[in-house]
Short mmCIF file of C-alpha atoms in Angstrom, two decimals:
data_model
loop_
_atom_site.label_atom_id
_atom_site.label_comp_id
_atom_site.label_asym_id
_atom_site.label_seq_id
_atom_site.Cartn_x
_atom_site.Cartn_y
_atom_site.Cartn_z
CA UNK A 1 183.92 115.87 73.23
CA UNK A 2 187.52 115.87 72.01
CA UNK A 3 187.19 119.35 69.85
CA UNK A 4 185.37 120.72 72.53
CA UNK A 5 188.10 120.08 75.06
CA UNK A 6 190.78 121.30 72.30
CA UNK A 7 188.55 124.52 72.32
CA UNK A 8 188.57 125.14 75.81
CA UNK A 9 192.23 124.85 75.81
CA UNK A 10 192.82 127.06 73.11
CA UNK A 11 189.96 129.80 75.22
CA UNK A 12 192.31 129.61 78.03
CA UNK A 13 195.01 130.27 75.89
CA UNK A 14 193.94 133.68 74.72
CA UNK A 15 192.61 134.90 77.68
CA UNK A 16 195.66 133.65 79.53
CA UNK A 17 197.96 136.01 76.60
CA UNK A 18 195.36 138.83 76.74
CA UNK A 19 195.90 138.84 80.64
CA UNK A 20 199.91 138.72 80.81
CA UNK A 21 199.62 141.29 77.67
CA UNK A 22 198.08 143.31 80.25
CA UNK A 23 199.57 142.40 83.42
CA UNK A 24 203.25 142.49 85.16
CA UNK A 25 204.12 140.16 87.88
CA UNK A 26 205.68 141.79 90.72
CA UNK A 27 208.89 141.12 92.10
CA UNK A 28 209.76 137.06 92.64
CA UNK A 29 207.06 136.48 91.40
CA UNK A 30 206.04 134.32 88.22
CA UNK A 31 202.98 132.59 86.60
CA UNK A 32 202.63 129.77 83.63
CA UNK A 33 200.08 128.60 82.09
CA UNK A 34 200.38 125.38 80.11
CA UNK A 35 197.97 124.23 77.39
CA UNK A 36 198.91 120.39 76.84
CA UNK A 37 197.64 117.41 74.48
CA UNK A 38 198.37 114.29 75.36
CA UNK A 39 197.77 111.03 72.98
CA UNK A 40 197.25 108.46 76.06
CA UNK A 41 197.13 108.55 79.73
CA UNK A 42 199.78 107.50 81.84
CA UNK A 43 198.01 104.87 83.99
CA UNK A 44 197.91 101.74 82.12
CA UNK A 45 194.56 102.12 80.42
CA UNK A 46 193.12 102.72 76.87
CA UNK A 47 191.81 106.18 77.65
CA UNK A 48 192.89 108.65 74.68
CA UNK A 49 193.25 112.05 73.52
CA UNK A 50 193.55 114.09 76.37
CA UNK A 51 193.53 117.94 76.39
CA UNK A 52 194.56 119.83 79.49
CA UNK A 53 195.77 122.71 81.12
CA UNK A 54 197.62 123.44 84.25
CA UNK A 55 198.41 127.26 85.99
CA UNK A 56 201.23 127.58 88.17
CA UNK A 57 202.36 129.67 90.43
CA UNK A 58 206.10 130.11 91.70
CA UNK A 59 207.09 133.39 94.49
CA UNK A 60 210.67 133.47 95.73
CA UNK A 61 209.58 136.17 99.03
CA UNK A 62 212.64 137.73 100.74
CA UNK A 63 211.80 138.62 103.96
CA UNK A 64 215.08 140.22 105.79
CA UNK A 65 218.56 139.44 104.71
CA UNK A 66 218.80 136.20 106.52
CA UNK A 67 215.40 135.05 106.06
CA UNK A 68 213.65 134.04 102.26
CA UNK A 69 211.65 131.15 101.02
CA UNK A 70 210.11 129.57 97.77
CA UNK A 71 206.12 128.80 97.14
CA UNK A 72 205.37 126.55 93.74
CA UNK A 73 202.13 125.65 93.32
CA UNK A 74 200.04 123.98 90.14
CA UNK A 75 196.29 123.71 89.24
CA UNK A 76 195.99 120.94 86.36
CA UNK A 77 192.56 119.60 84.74
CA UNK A 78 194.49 117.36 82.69
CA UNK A 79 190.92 116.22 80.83
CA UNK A 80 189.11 119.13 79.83
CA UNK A 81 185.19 117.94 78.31
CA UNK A 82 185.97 114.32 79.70
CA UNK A 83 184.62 114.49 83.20
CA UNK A 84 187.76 114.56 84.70
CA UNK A 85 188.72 116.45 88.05
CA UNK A 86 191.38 119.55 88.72
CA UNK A 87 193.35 119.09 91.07
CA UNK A 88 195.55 121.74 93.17
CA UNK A 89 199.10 120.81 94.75
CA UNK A 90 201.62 122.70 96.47
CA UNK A 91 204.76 121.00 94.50
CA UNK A 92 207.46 123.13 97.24
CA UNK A 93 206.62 125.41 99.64
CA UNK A 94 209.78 126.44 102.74
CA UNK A 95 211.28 128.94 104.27
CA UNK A 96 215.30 129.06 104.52
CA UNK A 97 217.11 131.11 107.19
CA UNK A 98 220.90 131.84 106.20
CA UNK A 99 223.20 132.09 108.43
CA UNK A 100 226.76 132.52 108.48
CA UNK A 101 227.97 129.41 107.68
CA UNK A 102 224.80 127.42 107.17
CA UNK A 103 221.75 127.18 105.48
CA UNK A 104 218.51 125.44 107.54
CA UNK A 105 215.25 124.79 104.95
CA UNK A 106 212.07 124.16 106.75
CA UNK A 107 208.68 123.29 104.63
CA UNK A 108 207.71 120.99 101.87
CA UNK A 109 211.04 120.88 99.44
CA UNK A 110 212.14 118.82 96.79
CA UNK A 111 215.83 117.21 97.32
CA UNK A 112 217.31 115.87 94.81
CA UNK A 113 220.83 113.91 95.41
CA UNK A 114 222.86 112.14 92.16
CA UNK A 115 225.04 113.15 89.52
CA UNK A 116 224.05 111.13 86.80
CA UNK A 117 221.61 111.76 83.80
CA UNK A 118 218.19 110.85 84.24
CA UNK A 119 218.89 107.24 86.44
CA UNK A 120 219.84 108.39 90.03
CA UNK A 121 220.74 104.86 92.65
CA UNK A 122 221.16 107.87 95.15
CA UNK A 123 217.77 109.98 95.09
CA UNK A 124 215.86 108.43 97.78
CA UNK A 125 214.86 111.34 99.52
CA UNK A 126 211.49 113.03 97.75
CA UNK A 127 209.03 111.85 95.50
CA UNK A 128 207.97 111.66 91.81
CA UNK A 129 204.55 111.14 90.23
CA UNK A 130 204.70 108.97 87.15
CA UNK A 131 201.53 109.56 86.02
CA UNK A 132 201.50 113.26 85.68
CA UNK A 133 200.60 114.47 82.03
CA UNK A 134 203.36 117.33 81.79
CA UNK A 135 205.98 117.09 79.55
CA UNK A 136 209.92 117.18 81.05
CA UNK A 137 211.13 115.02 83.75
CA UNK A 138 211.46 117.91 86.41
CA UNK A 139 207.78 117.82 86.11
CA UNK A 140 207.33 114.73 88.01
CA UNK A 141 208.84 115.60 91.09
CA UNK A 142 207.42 116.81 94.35
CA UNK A 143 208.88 117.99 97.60
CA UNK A 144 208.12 116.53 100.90
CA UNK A 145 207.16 118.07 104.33
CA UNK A 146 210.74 118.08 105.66
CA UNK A 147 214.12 120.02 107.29
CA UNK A 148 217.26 119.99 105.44
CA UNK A 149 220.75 121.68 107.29
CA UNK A 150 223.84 122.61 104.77
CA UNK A 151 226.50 122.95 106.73
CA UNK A 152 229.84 124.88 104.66
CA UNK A 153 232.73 123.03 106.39
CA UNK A 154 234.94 125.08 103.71
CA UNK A 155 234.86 126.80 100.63
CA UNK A 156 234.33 123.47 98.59
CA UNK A 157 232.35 121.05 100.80
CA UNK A 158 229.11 121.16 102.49
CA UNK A 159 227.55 118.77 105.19
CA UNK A 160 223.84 118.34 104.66
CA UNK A 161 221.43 116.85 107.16
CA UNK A 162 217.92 115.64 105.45
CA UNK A 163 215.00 114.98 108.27
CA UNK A 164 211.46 114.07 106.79
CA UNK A 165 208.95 113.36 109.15
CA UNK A 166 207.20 110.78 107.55
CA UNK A 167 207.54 108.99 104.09
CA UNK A 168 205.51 110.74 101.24
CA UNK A 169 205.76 108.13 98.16
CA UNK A 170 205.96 108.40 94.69
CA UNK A 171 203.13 107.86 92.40
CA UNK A 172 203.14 105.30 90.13
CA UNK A 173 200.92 103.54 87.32
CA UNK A 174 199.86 100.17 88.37
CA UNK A 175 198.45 97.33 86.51
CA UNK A 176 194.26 97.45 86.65
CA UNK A 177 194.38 93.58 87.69
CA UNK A 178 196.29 94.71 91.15
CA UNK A 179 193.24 96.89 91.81
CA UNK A 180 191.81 97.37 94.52
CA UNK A 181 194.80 98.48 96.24
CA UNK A 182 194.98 99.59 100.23
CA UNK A 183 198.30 101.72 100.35
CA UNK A 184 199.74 101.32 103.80
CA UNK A 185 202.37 104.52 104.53
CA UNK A 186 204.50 104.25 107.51
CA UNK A 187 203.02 106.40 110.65
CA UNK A 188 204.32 109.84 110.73
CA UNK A 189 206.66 108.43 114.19
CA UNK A 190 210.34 109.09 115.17
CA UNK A 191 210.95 105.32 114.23
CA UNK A 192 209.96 106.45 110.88
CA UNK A 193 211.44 109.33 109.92
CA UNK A 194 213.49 109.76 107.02
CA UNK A 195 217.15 110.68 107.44
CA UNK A 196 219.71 111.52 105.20
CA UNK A 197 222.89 112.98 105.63
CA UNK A 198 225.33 113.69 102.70
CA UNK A 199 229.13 115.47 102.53
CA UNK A 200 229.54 116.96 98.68
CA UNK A 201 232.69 118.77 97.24
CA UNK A 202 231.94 121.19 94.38
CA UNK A 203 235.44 123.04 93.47
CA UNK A 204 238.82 122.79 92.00
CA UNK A 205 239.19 119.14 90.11
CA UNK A 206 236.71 116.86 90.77
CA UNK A 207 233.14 116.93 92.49
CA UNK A 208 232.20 114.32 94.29
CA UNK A 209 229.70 113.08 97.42
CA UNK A 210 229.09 110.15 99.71
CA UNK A 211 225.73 109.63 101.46
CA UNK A 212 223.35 107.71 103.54
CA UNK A 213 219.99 107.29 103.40
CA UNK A 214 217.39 105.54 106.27
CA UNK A 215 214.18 105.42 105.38
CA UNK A 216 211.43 104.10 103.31
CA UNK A 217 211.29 102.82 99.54
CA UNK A 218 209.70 105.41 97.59
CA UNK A 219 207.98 103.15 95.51
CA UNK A 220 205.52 100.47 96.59
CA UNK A 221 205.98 96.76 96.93
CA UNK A 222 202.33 94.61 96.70
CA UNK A 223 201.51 92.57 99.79
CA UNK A 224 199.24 89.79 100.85
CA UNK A 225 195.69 90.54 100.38
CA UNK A 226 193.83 91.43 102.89
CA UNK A 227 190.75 90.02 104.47
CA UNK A 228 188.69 92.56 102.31
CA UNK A 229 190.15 91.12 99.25
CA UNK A 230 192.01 94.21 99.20
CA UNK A 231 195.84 94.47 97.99
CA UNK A 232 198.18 96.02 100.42
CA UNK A 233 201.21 98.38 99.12
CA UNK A 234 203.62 98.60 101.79
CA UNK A 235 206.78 100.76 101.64
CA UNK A 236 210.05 98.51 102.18
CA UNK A 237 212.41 100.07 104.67
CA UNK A 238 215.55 100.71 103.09
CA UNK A 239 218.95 102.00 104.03
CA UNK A 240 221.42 103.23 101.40
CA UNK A 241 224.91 103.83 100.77
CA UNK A 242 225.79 106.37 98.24
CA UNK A 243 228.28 107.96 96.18
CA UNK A 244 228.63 109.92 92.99
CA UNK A 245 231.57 111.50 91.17
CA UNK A 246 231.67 114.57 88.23
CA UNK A 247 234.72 115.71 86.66
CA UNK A 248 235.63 117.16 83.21
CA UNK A 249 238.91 116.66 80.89
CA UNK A 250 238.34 119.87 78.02
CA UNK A 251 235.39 119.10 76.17
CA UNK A 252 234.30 115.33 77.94
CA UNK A 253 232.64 115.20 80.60
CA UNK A 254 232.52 111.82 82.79
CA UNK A 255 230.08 110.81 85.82
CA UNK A 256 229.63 108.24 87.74
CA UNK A 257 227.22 107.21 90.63
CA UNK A 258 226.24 104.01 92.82
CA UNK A 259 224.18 102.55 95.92
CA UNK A 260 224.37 99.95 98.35
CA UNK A 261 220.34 99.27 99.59
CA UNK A 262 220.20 97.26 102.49
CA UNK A 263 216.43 95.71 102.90
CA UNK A 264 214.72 94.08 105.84
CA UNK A 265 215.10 90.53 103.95
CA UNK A 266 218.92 90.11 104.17
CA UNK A 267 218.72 86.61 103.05
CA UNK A 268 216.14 87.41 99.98
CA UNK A 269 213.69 84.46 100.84
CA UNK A 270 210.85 86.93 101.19
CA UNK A 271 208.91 86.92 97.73
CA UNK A 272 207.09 90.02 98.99
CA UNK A 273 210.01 92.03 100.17
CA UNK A 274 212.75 93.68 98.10
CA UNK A 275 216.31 92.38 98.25
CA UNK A 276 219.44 94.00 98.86
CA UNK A 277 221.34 95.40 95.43
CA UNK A 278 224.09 97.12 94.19
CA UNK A 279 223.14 99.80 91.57
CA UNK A 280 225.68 101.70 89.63
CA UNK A 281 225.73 104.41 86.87
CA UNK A 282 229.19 105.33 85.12
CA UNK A 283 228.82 107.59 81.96
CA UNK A 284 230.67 110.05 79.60
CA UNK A 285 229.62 113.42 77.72
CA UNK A 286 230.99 115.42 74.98
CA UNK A 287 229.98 118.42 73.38
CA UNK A 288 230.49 119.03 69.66
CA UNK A 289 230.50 121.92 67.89
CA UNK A 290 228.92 124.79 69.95
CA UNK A 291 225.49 122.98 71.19
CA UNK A 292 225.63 119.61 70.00
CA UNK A 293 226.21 117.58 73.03
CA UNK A 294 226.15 113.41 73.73
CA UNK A 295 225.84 111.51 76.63
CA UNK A 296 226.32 107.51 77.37
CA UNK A 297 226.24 106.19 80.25
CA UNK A 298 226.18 102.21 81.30
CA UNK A 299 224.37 101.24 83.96
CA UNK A 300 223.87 97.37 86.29
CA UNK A 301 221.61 96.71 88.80
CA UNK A 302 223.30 93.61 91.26
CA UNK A 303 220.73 91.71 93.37
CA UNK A 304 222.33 90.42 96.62
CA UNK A 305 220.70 87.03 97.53
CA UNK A 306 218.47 86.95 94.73
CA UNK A 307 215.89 84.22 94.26
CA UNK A 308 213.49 83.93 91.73
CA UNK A 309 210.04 83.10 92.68
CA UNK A 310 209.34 79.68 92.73
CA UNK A 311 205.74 78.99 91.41
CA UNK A 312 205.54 75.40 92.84
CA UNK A 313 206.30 77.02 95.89
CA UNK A 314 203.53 79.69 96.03
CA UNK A 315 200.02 80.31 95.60
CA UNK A 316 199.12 81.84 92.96
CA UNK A 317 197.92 85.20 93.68
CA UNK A 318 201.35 85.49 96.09
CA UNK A 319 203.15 84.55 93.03
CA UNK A 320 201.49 87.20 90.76
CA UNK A 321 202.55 90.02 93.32
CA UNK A 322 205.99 88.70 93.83
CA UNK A 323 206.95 88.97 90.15
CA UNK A 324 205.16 92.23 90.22
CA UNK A 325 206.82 93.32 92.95
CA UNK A 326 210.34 92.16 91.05
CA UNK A 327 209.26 94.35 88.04
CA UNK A 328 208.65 97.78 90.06
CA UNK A 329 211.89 96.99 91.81
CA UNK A 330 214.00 96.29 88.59
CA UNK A 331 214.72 93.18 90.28
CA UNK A 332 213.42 90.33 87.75
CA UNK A 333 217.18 88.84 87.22
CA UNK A 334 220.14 88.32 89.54
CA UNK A 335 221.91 91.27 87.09
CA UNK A 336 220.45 93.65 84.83
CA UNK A 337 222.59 95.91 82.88
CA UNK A 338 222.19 98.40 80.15
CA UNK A 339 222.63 101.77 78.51
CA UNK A 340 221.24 105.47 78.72
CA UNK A 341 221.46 107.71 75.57
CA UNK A 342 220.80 111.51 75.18
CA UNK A 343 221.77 113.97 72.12
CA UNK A 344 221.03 117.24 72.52
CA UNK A 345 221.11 120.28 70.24
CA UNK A 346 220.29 124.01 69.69
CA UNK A 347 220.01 126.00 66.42
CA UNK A 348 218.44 129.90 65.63
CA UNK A 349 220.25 131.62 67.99
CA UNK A 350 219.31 128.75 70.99
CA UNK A 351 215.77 129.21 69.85
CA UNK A 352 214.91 125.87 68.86
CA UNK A 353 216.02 122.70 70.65
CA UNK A 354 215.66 119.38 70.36
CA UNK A 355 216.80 115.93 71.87
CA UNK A 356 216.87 112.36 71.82
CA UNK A 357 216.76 110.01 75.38
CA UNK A 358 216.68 106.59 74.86
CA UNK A 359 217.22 104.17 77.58
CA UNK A 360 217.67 100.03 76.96
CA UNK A 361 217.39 97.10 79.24
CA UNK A 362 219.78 94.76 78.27
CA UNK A 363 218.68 91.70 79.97
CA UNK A 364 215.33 91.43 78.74
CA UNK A 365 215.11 93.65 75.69
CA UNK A 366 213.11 96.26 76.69
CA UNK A 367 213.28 99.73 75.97
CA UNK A 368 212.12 103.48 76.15
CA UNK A 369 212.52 106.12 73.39
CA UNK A 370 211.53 109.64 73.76
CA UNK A 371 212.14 112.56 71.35
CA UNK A 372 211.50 115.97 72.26
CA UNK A 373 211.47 119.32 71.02
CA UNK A 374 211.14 122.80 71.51
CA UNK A 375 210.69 126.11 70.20
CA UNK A 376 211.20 129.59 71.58
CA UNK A 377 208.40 131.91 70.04
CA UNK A 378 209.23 135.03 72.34
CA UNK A 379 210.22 135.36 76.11
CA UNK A 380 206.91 134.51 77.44
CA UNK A 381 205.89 132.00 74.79
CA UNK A 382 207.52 128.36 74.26
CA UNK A 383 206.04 125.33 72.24
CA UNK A 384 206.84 121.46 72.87
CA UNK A 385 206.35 118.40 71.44
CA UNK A 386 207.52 114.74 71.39
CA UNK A 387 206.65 111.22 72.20
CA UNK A 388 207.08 108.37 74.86
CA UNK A 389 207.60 105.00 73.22
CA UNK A 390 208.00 101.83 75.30
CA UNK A 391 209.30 98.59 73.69
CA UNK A 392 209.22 95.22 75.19
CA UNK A 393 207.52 91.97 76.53
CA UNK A 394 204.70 92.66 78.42
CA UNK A 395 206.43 91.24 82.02
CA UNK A 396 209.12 93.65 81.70
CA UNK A 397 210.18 97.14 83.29
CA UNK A 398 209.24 99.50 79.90
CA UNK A 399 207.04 96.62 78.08
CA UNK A 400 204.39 96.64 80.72
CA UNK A 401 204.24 100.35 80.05
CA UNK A 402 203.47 100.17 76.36
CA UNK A 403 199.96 101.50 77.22
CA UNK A 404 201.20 104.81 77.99
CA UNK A 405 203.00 104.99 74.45
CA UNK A 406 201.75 108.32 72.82
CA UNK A 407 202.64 111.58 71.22
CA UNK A 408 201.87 115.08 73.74
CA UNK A 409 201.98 119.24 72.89
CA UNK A 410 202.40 121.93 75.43
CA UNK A 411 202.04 125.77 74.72
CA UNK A 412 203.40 127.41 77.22
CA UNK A 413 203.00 130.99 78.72
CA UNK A 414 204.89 133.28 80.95
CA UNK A 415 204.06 136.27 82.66
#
């Protein structure tokens, strides 16, 4: 089953390079296909050797000077000869109208807020998926059905109102013992929405932003089981202070960014609710050489009011989803602190790159590791590969991932 899977992926291959050898996509307009391998799913389980592909679509239309728009779409069958469904999703699809001194976005659109690398306190506003089997982290997000204003109040700062009708979570991988799960999303109501408003400088000296954010955890928190022996996953509401900082001296680089999240239980008795933190990220870059650049950053995560879960206190099944819900939240001490890593490097003329992120929980030892690289065969043809390595005791954040450990491939075409 697993060479037969590797052979369709290589069929689609060809026929995808005979077609763009044959072919010219029209103006804004641009297709991908992606052949990938994958070592071990990313949803907690011992399923191996995966071979996929995924097609995707991306048109930038321009309709009249004021008026344009964006459409991404992907088709993945991540499990070629295994059974496995594909699956179609519009990742962004909006139209923006420009007007004199303002921009208004309208559609499904992926917002992304923070200035730091790779650990964001301030992107609340659109999803990821965790468990998708592509290989770079912009692959995990997704936009959400939502309006976003920039206003230009000057040359250097812009006002930006964020309006999301409802809350559209992120996927994550979640334990098999929590199955089955009920996920209970907020109603698509006023009371609801999503709003964000932010003011960002980009200019002379320093950039900088503050923000707010009111609105829904995009990740889940486990609640009491229902009468169906069903476990509910309810979205905390959450509203965030924010504020993030870039500026460079010569060749360094330093960055900083942090959150205030306010949480329905201000007192942090609930087991079953999130608690209030503080969450910063302060780091510092510096490029060697011509391409050789390094980042560190430092990074704690402050729970306000925190209170472990008391097991004499609780049953037991509302004790097992409390310290799960502690995990997904980060949220397992009163203070967690640690350190993000990334080298980076090109060589053959920016042909072939490769890097190193590593991130480490302090606290409780944990860690992730993941190497990449990639190589630039001609202007429609790139290879990838690299591994995900998580290190730790099974009850914490990257040790209770060690299932999804695993080396992955992608081919990838353009045309």
């Amino acid at each position: 089953m697993r060479r037969l899977g590797i052979g369709l992926v290589a069929l689609l291959t060809a026929a995808a390079a005979t077609w763009a050898a044959e072919t010219q996509a029209g103006p804004g307009l641009s297709t991908v296909l992606r052949t990938n391998y994958y070592s071990s799913s990313k949803s907690l389980d011992d399923a191996s050797d995966f071979a996929g592909a995924t097609f995707q679509l991306t048109a930038l239309p321009k309709f009249t000077s004021t008026l344009d728009g964006k459409l991404f779409a992907r088709a993945t069958q991540p499990a070629i000869g295994k059974g496995g469904r594909a699956r179609g999703r519009l990742v962004e699809g909006y139209l923006t109208l420009h007007l004199d001194h303002a921009d208004l976005s309208v559609g499904k659109q992926i917002v992304a807020w923070g200035r730091a690398d790779g650990i964001n306190p301030t992107d609340n506003l659109t999803p990821r998926d965790y468990t998708v089997m592509l290989p770079f982290e912009d692959d995990q997000r997704l936009g959400t059905a939502s309006a976003k204003l920039d206003v230009a109040l000057s040359q250097e700062h812009t006002l930006t109102l964020f309006v999301a009708p409802r809350l559209e979570p992120s996927t994550v991988p979640l334990p098999r013992e929590a199955y089955p799960v009920v996920r209970q999303r907020p109603s698509g109501s006023a009371s609801n929405a999503q709003v964000g408003l932010r003011l960002n400088k980009v200019g002379e000296g320093a950039d900088w932003s503050l923000s707010y954010f009111h609105g829904h955890s995009l990740l889940p928190s486990f609640g009491v089981p229902r009468a169906d022996a069903a476990t509910a996953l309810h979205y905390d509401r959450i509203s965030v202070l924010g504020a993030d900082f870039a500026k460079n001296f010569g060749r360094f680089g330093v960055r900083g960014e942090a959150s205030y999240t306010r949480t329905r239980d201000t007192s942090g008795t609930d087991p079953l609710v999130r608690n209030p933190q503080l969450f910063w990220v302060l780091g510092v870059d510096r490029t060697f050489f011509e391409n050789l650049n390094l980042n560190v950053q430092v990074f704690q995560r402050r729970v306000i009011h925190f209170h472990r879960p008391d097991a004499a206190a609780l049953p037991p099944q509302e004790l097992r989803l409390a310290l799960q819900n502690a995990l997904l939240a980060g949220q397992q001490d009163r203070s967690n602190h640690g350190i993000t890593f990334r080298v980076g490097n090109k060589w053959l003329h920016d042909t072939l790159e490769a890097e190193l992120f590593a991130v480490v929980n302090a606290q409780r030892r944990n860690s992730l590791i993941r190497p990449l690289v990639t190589y630039t065969f001609s202007d429609h043809v790139k290879g990838t590969v690299g591994a995900e390595y998580f290190r730790g005791a099974p009850g914490t954040q990257y040790g209770s991932l060690r299932k999804n450990s695993g080396v992955f491939a992608e081919l990838r075409l353009a045309f």
